Short mmCIF file of C-alpha atoms in Angstrom, two decimals:
data_model
loop_
_atom_site.label_atom_id
_atom_site.label_comp_id
_atom_site.label_asym_id
_atom_site.label_seq_id
_atom_site.Cartn_x
_atom_site.Cartn_y
_atom_site.Cartn_z
CA MET A 86 18.55 31.16 9.11
CA LEU A 87 18.51 27.46 10.00
CA PHE A 88 16.01 26.83 7.18
CA PHE A 89 18.27 28.67 4.72
CA LEU A 90 21.26 26.57 5.73
CA SER A 91 19.34 23.33 5.38
CA VAL A 92 18.00 24.36 1.95
CA SER A 93 21.31 25.63 0.66
CA SER A 94 23.01 22.39 1.66
CA CYS A 95 20.44 20.21 -0.11
CA SER A 96 21.73 18.02 -2.85
CA THR A 97 20.99 14.70 -4.42
CA GLU A 98 22.44 11.54 -2.92
CA GLU A 99 24.86 9.43 -4.92
CA VAL A 100 23.75 5.91 -5.77
CA ALA A 101 26.39 3.38 -6.79
CA GLU A 102 24.27 0.27 -7.41
CA GLU A 103 21.34 -0.26 -9.72
CA ILE A 104 18.07 0.98 -8.24
CA ALA A 105 15.50 -1.77 -7.81
CA VAL A 106 12.03 -2.38 -6.42
CA GLY A 107 12.28 -2.64 -2.63
CA ASP A 108 15.22 -0.23 -2.35
CA THR A 109 15.02 3.02 -0.44
CA ALA A 110 14.36 5.82 -2.94
CA PRO A 111 17.30 8.23 -3.10
CA ASP A 112 16.52 11.55 -1.47
CA PHE A 113 16.72 14.79 -3.41
CA CYS A 114 16.21 18.49 -2.87
CA LEU A 115 15.35 20.57 -5.94
CA LYS A 116 13.24 23.55 -6.94
CA ASP A 117 10.13 23.07 -9.01
CA MET A 118 9.12 25.31 -11.91
CA ASN A 119 7.39 27.69 -9.47
CA GLY A 120 10.48 28.06 -7.28
CA ASN A 121 9.17 25.83 -4.48
CA ILE A 122 11.66 23.49 -2.84
CA ILE A 123 10.84 19.79 -3.22
CA ILE A 124 12.53 17.43 -0.75
CA LEU A 125 11.58 13.79 -1.22
CA SER A 126 12.23 12.88 2.42
CA ASN A 127 9.58 15.44 3.44
CA SER A 128 7.08 13.07 1.80
CA ALA A 129 8.46 9.95 3.50
CA GLU A 130 5.10 9.00 5.05
CA GLN A 131 3.12 9.52 1.84
CA PRO A 132 2.92 7.64 -1.44
CA VAL A 133 4.81 9.41 -4.21
CA VAL A 134 4.53 9.09 -7.98
CA LEU A 135 7.81 10.30 -9.47
CA ARG A 136 7.38 10.71 -13.23
CA PHE A 137 10.21 11.43 -15.66
CA PHE A 138 8.81 12.84 -18.91
CA GLU A 139 9.44 14.70 -22.15
CA THR A 140 7.11 17.36 -23.52
CA ASP A 141 6.98 15.85 -27.01
CA CYS A 142 6.38 12.28 -25.80
CA ARG A 143 3.00 10.97 -26.96
CA PHE A 144 2.70 8.62 -23.97
CA CYS A 145 3.42 11.51 -21.59
CA ARG A 146 0.73 13.62 -23.21
CA ALA A 147 -1.74 10.72 -23.28
CA ASP A 148 -1.48 9.66 -19.65
CA THR A 149 -0.88 13.01 -17.94
CA PRO A 150 -4.67 13.69 -17.86
CA ILE A 151 -5.13 10.30 -16.13
CA ILE A 152 -2.46 11.17 -13.56
CA ASN A 153 -4.03 14.63 -13.10
CA VAL A 154 -7.43 13.10 -12.28
CA TYR A 155 -5.86 10.51 -9.98
CA PHE A 156 -3.93 13.21 -8.15
CA GLU A 157 -7.00 15.43 -7.73
CA LYS A 158 -8.97 12.44 -6.43
CA TYR A 159 -6.36 11.40 -3.83
CA LYS A 160 -4.27 14.45 -2.94
CA ASP A 161 -6.32 14.93 0.25
CA LYS A 162 -5.36 11.38 1.25
CA GLY A 163 -1.67 12.21 0.97
CA LEU A 164 -0.80 11.34 -2.63
CA GLN A 165 2.21 13.28 -3.90
CA VAL A 166 3.06 13.52 -7.61
CA PHE A 167 6.29 15.05 -8.89
CA TYR A 168 6.92 15.37 -12.63
CA VAL A 169 10.54 15.65 -13.77
CA ALA A 170 11.24 17.15 -17.20
CA ALA A 171 14.08 15.66 -19.22
CA TYR A 172 17.45 17.38 -19.26
CA HIS A 173 17.08 18.80 -22.78
CA GLU A 174 13.75 20.52 -22.10
CA THR A 175 13.50 24.29 -21.82
CA LYS A 176 11.56 26.23 -19.24
CA GLU A 177 9.30 27.48 -22.04
CA SER A 178 8.49 24.02 -23.41
CA VAL A 179 7.78 22.66 -19.92
CA SER A 180 5.60 25.66 -19.04
CA SER A 181 3.65 25.16 -22.26
CA PHE A 182 3.19 21.44 -21.47
CA MET A 183 2.02 22.24 -17.93
CA GLU A 184 -0.46 24.81 -19.18
CA ALA A 185 -1.79 22.75 -22.09
CA LEU A 186 -2.36 19.69 -19.90
CA ASP A 187 -3.42 21.63 -16.79
CA VAL A 188 -0.81 19.95 -14.56
CA PRO A 189 -1.80 20.52 -10.91
CA PHE A 190 1.31 19.13 -9.16
CA PRO A 191 4.97 20.21 -8.95
CA VAL A 192 7.15 19.92 -12.04
CA ILE A 193 10.93 19.90 -11.81
CA LEU A 194 13.18 20.92 -14.71
CA ASP A 195 16.12 18.48 -14.56
CA LYS A 196 18.53 20.65 -16.60
CA ASP A 197 21.69 18.70 -15.84
CA ALA A 198 19.96 15.27 -15.67
CA LYS A 199 21.17 14.89 -12.09
CA LEU A 200 17.85 13.51 -10.88
CA ALA A 201 17.52 11.24 -13.93
CA ASP A 202 21.06 9.97 -13.27
CA LEU A 203 20.29 9.49 -9.57
CA TYR A 204 17.28 7.34 -10.48
CA GLN A 205 19.10 5.73 -13.44
CA VAL A 206 16.45 6.77 -15.95
CA LEU A 207 17.38 5.58 -19.44
CA LEU A 208 14.12 6.21 -21.28
CA TYR A 209 11.14 8.52 -21.09
CA PRO A 210 8.56 8.29 -19.76
CA GLN A 211 9.45 6.38 -16.64
CA THR A 212 7.30 6.30 -13.54
CA ILE A 213 8.62 5.36 -10.13
CA MET A 214 6.09 4.54 -7.43
CA ILE A 215 7.44 5.24 -3.96
CA ALA A 216 5.67 3.84 -0.90
CA PRO A 217 5.64 5.42 2.56
CA GLY A 218 9.03 4.92 4.14
CA ARG A 219 10.62 5.89 0.79
CA LYS A 220 10.55 2.30 -0.49
CA ILE A 221 10.44 1.88 -4.26
CA LYS A 222 7.25 -0.03 -5.05
CA ALA A 223 7.50 -0.10 -8.85
CA ILE A 224 9.55 1.17 -11.78
CA ILE A 225 7.38 1.45 -14.87
CA PRO A 226 8.86 2.34 -18.27
CA GLY A 227 6.39 3.78 -20.78
CA GLY A 228 2.88 5.00 -20.21
CA VAL A 229 0.79 4.36 -17.11
CA GLY A 230 -2.93 4.11 -16.62
CA GLU A 231 -5.38 4.13 -13.78
CA ALA A 232 -4.99 0.35 -13.35
CA GLU A 233 -1.27 0.69 -12.61
CA LEU A 234 -1.88 3.60 -10.28
CA ASP A 235 -4.59 1.68 -8.43
CA GLU A 236 -2.40 -1.40 -8.13
CA MET A 237 0.63 0.47 -6.81
CA VAL A 238 -0.76 3.31 -4.71
CA GLY A 239 -4.44 2.43 -4.40
CA PRO A 240 -4.12 0.17 -1.34
CA TYR A 241 -2.56 3.01 0.65
CA LEU A 242 -5.09 5.59 -0.53
CA GLN A 243 -8.14 3.42 0.16
CA GLN A 244 -7.37 2.81 3.81
CA THR A 245 -9.12 4.88 6.44
CA HIS A 246 -6.33 4.81 9.02
CA GLY A 247 -3.10 6.80 9.09
CA PRO A 248 -0.25 5.97 6.69
CA THR A 249 2.29 3.33 7.57
CA ALA A 250 4.91 1.62 5.50
CA ALA A 251 3.51 -1.72 6.71
CA ASN A 252 0.37 -1.14 4.63
CA TRP A 253 2.46 -1.46 1.49
#
């Protein structure tokens, strides 16, 4: 019962100012395409790649396989990846994208653009790197490659000790 109350009361935070590198990432609680509940603050001690995408975006299609490989390589070290489909996408188009590109991590359908508004996303794709402690490490418009992933989340994933925000 307590779990139900906490889940049913989940919502996205309101952010008045522009989001910038170094800020605390706004928390959110949403269901992914498989019906699982995603709460950003549950990943507060892990690095998170939050990716806003569109299914017909050539950059999204080109770098998703890179992100897939990176996720598979580092998921056991705590890496979290959440894809967020643009507001105009349909469940069918997102499911087709996920299947065609063999997406192994949670995908959220942002029907009302609430999460995009919360993170002030103006173009797709946009990737937000979130360090342990929910600190925004980078905001990257356009495509991303392994070099960007290594630069932003690699230092955390390479360490052999437990995660701490101080390592970022």
